[in-house]
Amino acid sequence: MNITTPTTLSAAQYDGLAELLIDVINAGGSVGFFAPLQKETALEYWRQVKAEMESGLVLFIAEMDGVLVGSVQLAPSPKANGQHRAEVRKLITHTDYRGKGIASRLMQAVEDHALACGKTLLVLDTHLGRPAEAIYQHLGWTRVGVIPDYAAGTDGSLHATVVFYKQLA
Ligand SMILES: CC(C)(COP(=O)(O)OP(=O)(O)OC[C@H]1O[C@@H](n2cnc3c(N)ncnc32)[C@H](O)[C@@H]1OP(=O)(O)O)[C@@H](O)C(=O)NCCC(=O)NCCS
């Protein structure tokens, strides 16, 4: 597996990212979209991510044998008093490649990159009760608490969100 932080995205990478997001959403993943996710909606999302990359967002992609199998984003705080912290967003692994340590490797890459950039505090939130909640705890993140009715799931019903943080130094 190869993990990279591209600064530009090729047509093949846009396509791979769109297919990855569609797979995750259509399998019930709760990362901001309703199912079924259309290809154009997915592509437009990644074009927005690319625009945010111009202002500091870091995109991590995991590729295996030329297939884009996972992704995560690191969004540094834009606030003057938050230069030491960043938010981890949209950790996703393709359903055909789960349970192989891809998310672990992506999260380690995020931590390494964050520390190298002087970030000492990471935050994230995730759907209460989904596998990611246990995975973040397994990866050493501290569970802060639960916000009820935070976001709509892929079926439109509201669900609670769990907030986590990890201090890197
Ligand atoms: C959450 C998700 C990214 C995990 O991807 P994955 O590549 O299958 O995860 P990994 O195989 O790397 O497993 C991560 C680690 O958690 C561990 N783990 C897996 N399931 C676990 C569980 N239920 N409880 C505790 N630890 C668990 C694994 O053993 C691994 O640790 P290790 O590397 O020390 O062995 C994937 O299920 C996904 O895309 N879900 C939908 C989107 C989503 O909910 N993303 C989170 C948004 S915040």
GROMACS .gro file of N, CA and C in nm, residues 38-119:
model
  246
   38GLN      N    1  -2.457   1.027  -0.632
   38GLN     CA    2  -2.434   1.030  -0.776
   38GLN      C    3  -2.289   1.068  -0.806
   39LYS      N    4  -2.240   1.020  -0.920
   39LYS     CA    5  -2.100   1.043  -0.958
   39LYS      C    6  -2.068   1.192  -0.966
   40GLU      N    7  -2.158   1.272  -1.025
   40GLU     CA    8  -2.129   1.414  -1.041
   40GLU      C    9  -2.122   1.485  -0.905
   41THR      N   10  -2.208   1.443  -0.811
   41THR     CA   11  -2.205   1.501  -0.676
   41THR      C   12  -2.072   1.468  -0.609
   42ALA      N   13  -2.029   1.344  -0.627
   42ALA     CA   14  -1.901   1.301  -0.567
   42ALA      C   15  -1.785   1.379  -0.629
   43LEU      N   16  -1.785   1.393  -0.761
   43LEU     CA   17  -1.677   1.466  -0.828
   43LEU      C   18  -1.674   1.612  -0.783
   44GLU      N   19  -1.793   1.672  -0.770
   44GLU     CA   20  -1.800   1.812  -0.727
   44GLU      C   21  -1.744   1.826  -0.586
   45TYR      N   22  -1.772   1.729  -0.500
   45TYR     CA   23  -1.717   1.732  -0.364
   45TYR      C   24  -1.564   1.733  -0.369
   46TRP      N   25  -1.506   1.643  -0.451
   46TRP     CA   26  -1.359   1.635  -0.454
   46TRP      C   27  -1.298   1.760  -0.518
   47ARG      N   28  -1.374   1.826  -0.609
   47ARG     CA   29  -1.324   1.953  -0.664
   47ARG      C   30  -1.321   2.059  -0.553
   48GLN      N   31  -1.421   2.054  -0.462
   48GLN     CA   32  -1.420   2.148  -0.348
   48GLN      C   33  -1.302   2.118  -0.254
   49VAL      N   34  -1.276   1.988  -0.233
   49VAL     CA   35  -1.162   1.950  -0.149
   49VAL      C   36  -1.033   2.004  -0.211
   50LYS      N   37  -1.020   1.989  -0.343
   50LYS     CA   38  -0.901   2.038  -0.412
   50LYS      C   39  -0.886   2.189  -0.390
   51ALA      N   40  -0.999   2.262  -0.395
   51ALA     CA   41  -0.992   2.407  -0.372
   51ALA      C   42  -0.945   2.436  -0.230
   52GLU      N   43  -0.993   2.357  -0.133
   52GLU     CA   44  -0.949   2.377   0.007
   52GLU      C   45  -0.802   2.341   0.023
   53MET      N   46  -0.752   2.251  -0.060
   53MET     CA   47  -0.610   2.214  -0.052
   53MET      C   48  -0.522   2.335  -0.082
   54GLU      N   49  -0.576   2.428  -0.160
   54GLU     CA   50  -0.500   2.551  -0.192
   54GLU      C   51  -0.480   2.636  -0.067
   55SER      N   52  -0.572   2.619   0.033
   55SER     CA   53  -0.560   2.702   0.154
   55SER      C   54  -0.526   2.620   0.278
   56GLY      N   55  -0.456   2.506   0.257
   56GLY     CA   56  -0.397   2.438   0.372
   56GLY      C   57  -0.448   2.299   0.405
   57LEU      N   58  -0.564   2.261   0.350
   57LEU     CA   59  -0.613   2.125   0.375
   57LEU      C   60  -0.515   2.024   0.316
   58VAL      N   61  -0.488   1.917   0.390
   58VAL     CA   62  -0.399   1.811   0.339
   58VAL      C   63  -0.483   1.686   0.314
   59LEU      N   64  -0.474   1.635   0.191
   59LEU     CA   65  -0.546   1.512   0.153
   59LEU      C   66  -0.448   1.397   0.153
   60PHE      N   67  -0.486   1.289   0.219
   60PHE     CA   68  -0.406   1.165   0.220
   60PHE      C   69  -0.483   1.061   0.140
   61ILE      N   70  -0.414   0.995   0.047
   61ILE     CA   71  -0.480   0.888  -0.027
   61ILE      C   72  -0.397   0.760  -0.014
   62ALA      N   73  -0.468   0.649  -0.003
   62ALA     CA   74  -0.404   0.517   0.003
   62ALA      C   75  -0.436   0.444  -0.128
   63GLU      N   76  -0.330   0.393  -0.193
   63GLU     CA   77  -0.349   0.321  -0.319
   63GLU      C   78  -0.286   0.182  -0.309
   64MET      N   79  -0.357   0.082  -0.365
   64MET     CA   80  -0.305  -0.054  -0.369
   64MET      C   81  -0.321  -0.105  -0.511
   65ASP      N   82  -0.211  -0.143  -0.573
   65ASP     CA   83  -0.214  -0.194  -0.710
   65ASP      C   84  -0.292  -0.100  -0.803
   66GLY      N   85  -0.269   0.030  -0.786
   66GLY     CA   86  -0.332   0.128  -0.875
   66GLY      C   87  -0.477   0.161  -0.840
   67VAL      N   88  -0.530   0.100  -0.732
   67VAL     CA   89  -0.668   0.129  -0.692
   67VAL      C   90  -0.666   0.223  -0.573
   68LEU      N   91  -0.750   0.327  -0.579
   68LEU     CA   92  -0.759   0.421  -0.468
   68LEU      C   93  -0.851   0.360  -0.362
   69VAL      N   94  -0.793   0.312  -0.251
   69VAL     CA   95  -0.868   0.230  -0.156
   69VAL      C   96  -0.905   0.302  -0.027
   70GLY      N   97  -0.846   0.420  -0.002
   70GLY     CA   98  -0.877   0.489   0.122
   70GLY      C   99  -0.833   0.633   0.117
   71SER      N  100  -0.889   0.712   0.210
   71SER     CA  101  -0.856   0.854   0.211
   71SER      C  102  -0.889   0.914   0.349
   72VAL      N  103  -0.822   1.024   0.380
   72VAL     CA  104  -0.853   1.103   0.499
   72VAL      C  105  -0.800   1.243   0.475
   73GLN      N  106  -0.851   1.339   0.550
   73GLN     CA  107  -0.809   1.478   0.533
   73GLN      C  108  -0.768   1.538   0.667
   74LEU      N  109  -0.672   1.630   0.662
   74LEU     CA  110  -0.626   1.703   0.780
   74LEU      C  111  -0.647   1.851   0.753
   75ALA      N  112  -0.734   1.912   0.834
   75ALA     CA  113  -0.769   2.053   0.814
   75ALA      C  114  -0.714   2.138   0.928
   76PRO      N  115  -0.605   2.211   0.905
   76PRO     CA  116  -0.549   2.296   1.010
   76PRO      C  117  -0.648   2.405   1.050
   77SER      N  118  -0.651   2.439   1.178
   77SER     CA  119  -0.738   2.547   1.222
   77SER      C  120  -0.690   2.679   1.160
   78PRO      N  121  -0.783   2.760   1.105
   78PRO     CA  122  -0.742   2.889   1.048
   78PRO      C  123  -0.729   2.997   1.155
   79LYS      N  124  -0.765   2.965   1.281
   79LYS     CA  125  -0.769   3.068   1.384
   79LYS      C  126  -0.630   3.100   1.438
   80ALA      N  127  -0.610   3.227   1.472
   80ALA     CA  128  -0.480   3.271   1.522
   80ALA      C  129  -0.442   3.196   1.648
   81ASN      N  130  -0.542   3.164   1.731
   81ASN     CA  131  -0.511   3.096   1.857
   81ASN      C  132  -0.521   2.943   1.845
   82GLY      N  133  -0.534   2.894   1.720
   82GLY     CA  134  -0.548   2.749   1.700
   82GLY      C  135  -0.446   2.692   1.604
   83GLN      N  136  -0.332   2.761   1.594
   83GLN     CA  137  -0.230   2.718   1.496
   83GLN      C  138  -0.170   2.581   1.530
   84HIS      N  139  -0.188   2.538   1.654
   84HIS     CA  140  -0.132   2.410   1.699
   84HIS      C  141  -0.229   2.294   1.678
   85ARG      N  142  -0.349   2.323   1.626
   85ARG     CA  143  -0.446   2.213   1.616
   85ARG      C  144  -0.501   2.199   1.475
   86ALA      N  145  -0.556   2.080   1.450
   86ALA     CA  146  -0.614   2.050   1.319
   86ALA      C  147  -0.727   1.950   1.338
   87GLU      N  148  -0.816   1.949   1.240
   87GLU     CA  149  -0.929   1.855   1.243
   87GLU      C  150  -0.906   1.743   1.142
   88VAL      N  151  -0.932   1.620   1.186
   88VAL     CA  152  -0.924   1.506   1.095
   88VAL      C  153  -1.064   1.482   1.038
   89ARG      N  154  -1.071   1.474   0.905
   89ARG     CA  155  -1.201   1.461   0.838
   89ARG      C  156  -1.206   1.341   0.744
   90LYS      N  157  -1.322   1.285   0.737
   90LYS     CA  158  -1.357   1.187   0.633
   90LYS      C  159  -1.256   1.074   0.612
   91LEU      N  160  -1.233   1.001   0.719
   91LEU     CA  161  -1.154   0.877   0.706
   91LEU      C  162  -1.244   0.773   0.640
   92ILE      N  163  -1.204   0.726   0.523
   92ILE     CA  164  -1.287   0.629   0.451
   92ILE      C  165  -1.199   0.522   0.386
   93THR      N  166  -1.247   0.398   0.396
   93THR     CA  167  -1.182   0.285   0.329
   93THR      C  168  -1.286   0.215   0.241
   94HIS      N  169  -1.248   0.181   0.120
   94HIS     CA  170  -1.340   0.110   0.029
   94HIS      C  171  -1.385  -0.021   0.093
   95THR      N  172  -1.511  -0.056   0.076
   95THR     CA  173  -1.566  -0.175   0.144
   95THR      C  174  -1.491  -0.304   0.108
   96ASP      N  175  -1.434  -0.310  -0.014
   96ASP     CA  176  -1.361  -0.431  -0.056
   96ASP      C  177  -1.226  -0.444   0.014
   97TYR      N  178  -1.182  -0.337   0.081
   97TYR     CA  179  -1.046  -0.336   0.137
   97TYR      C  180  -1.045  -0.313   0.288
   98ARG      N  181  -1.158  -0.329   0.354
   98ARG     CA  182  -1.164  -0.303   0.498
   98ARG      C  183  -1.101  -0.417   0.578
   99GLY      N  184  -1.059  -0.382   0.699
   99GLY     CA  185  -1.000  -0.483   0.788
   99GLY      C  186  -0.858  -0.520   0.751
  100LYS      N  187  -0.795  -0.440   0.667
  100LYS     CA  188  -0.656  -0.469   0.624
  100LYS      C  189  -0.558  -0.366   0.680
  101GLY      N  190  -0.604  -0.280   0.772
  101GLY     CA  191  -0.514  -0.184   0.833
  101GLY      C  192  -0.496  -0.055   0.754
  102ILE      N  193  -0.580  -0.033   0.653
  102ILE     CA  194  -0.565   0.088   0.572
  102ILE      C  195  -0.595   0.214   0.654
  103ALA      N  196  -0.704   0.210   0.731
  103ALA     CA  197  -0.738   0.327   0.814
  103ALA      C  198  -0.630   0.353   0.918
  104SER      N  199  -0.576   0.246   0.976
  104SER     CA  200  -0.467   0.263   1.075
  104SER      C  201  -0.348   0.333   1.011
  105ARG      N  202  -0.311   0.288   0.892
  105ARG     CA  203  -0.195   0.346   0.823
  105ARG      C  204  -0.222   0.492   0.787
  106LEU      N  205  -0.346   0.520   0.741
  106LEU     CA  206  -0.380   0.659   0.707
  106LEU      C  207  -0.373   0.748   0.832
  107MET      N  208  -0.426   0.699   0.943
  107MET     CA  209  -0.426   0.780   1.065
  107MET      C  210  -0.283   0.801   1.118
  108GLN      N  211  -0.197   0.700   1.102
  108GLN     CA  212  -0.057   0.718   1.143
  108GLN      C  213   0.010   0.824   1.055
  109ALA      N  214  -0.023   0.820   0.924
  109ALA     CA  215   0.033   0.919   0.832
  109ALA      C  216  -0.014   1.059   0.869
  110VAL      N  217  -0.140   1.069   0.909
  110VAL     CA  218  -0.195   1.199   0.952
  110VAL      C  219  -0.119   1.250   1.074
  111GLU      N  220  -0.099   1.162   1.171
  111GLU     CA  221  -0.030   1.204   1.294
  111GLU      C  222   0.115   1.246   1.263
  112ASP      N  223   0.184   1.168   1.181
  112ASP     CA  224   0.323   1.199   1.147
  112ASP      C  225   0.330   1.335   1.077
  113HIS      N  226   0.239   1.356   0.980
  113HIS     CA  227   0.238   1.481   0.905
  113HIS      C  228   0.206   1.598   0.997
  114ALA      N  229   0.105   1.578   1.084
  114ALA     CA  230   0.063   1.686   1.174
  114ALA      C  231   0.178   1.727   1.265
  115LEU      N  232   0.244   1.628   1.323
  115LEU     CA  233   0.356   1.659   1.413
  115LEU      C  234   0.467   1.731   1.339
  116ALA      N  235   0.496   1.685   1.218
  116ALA     CA  236   0.602   1.748   1.137
  116ALA      C  237   0.568   1.893   1.106
  117CYS      N  238   0.437   1.926   1.104
  117CYS     CA  239   0.393   2.064   1.077
  117CYS      C  240   0.371   2.142   1.205
  118GLY      N  241   0.408   2.084   1.319
  118GLY     CA  242   0.396   2.157   1.446
  118GLY      C  243   0.259   2.150   1.510
  119LYS      N  244   0.175   2.060   1.459
  119LYS     CA  245   0.041   2.045   1.521
  119LYS      C  246   0.053   1.948   1.638
   0.00000   0.00000   0.00000
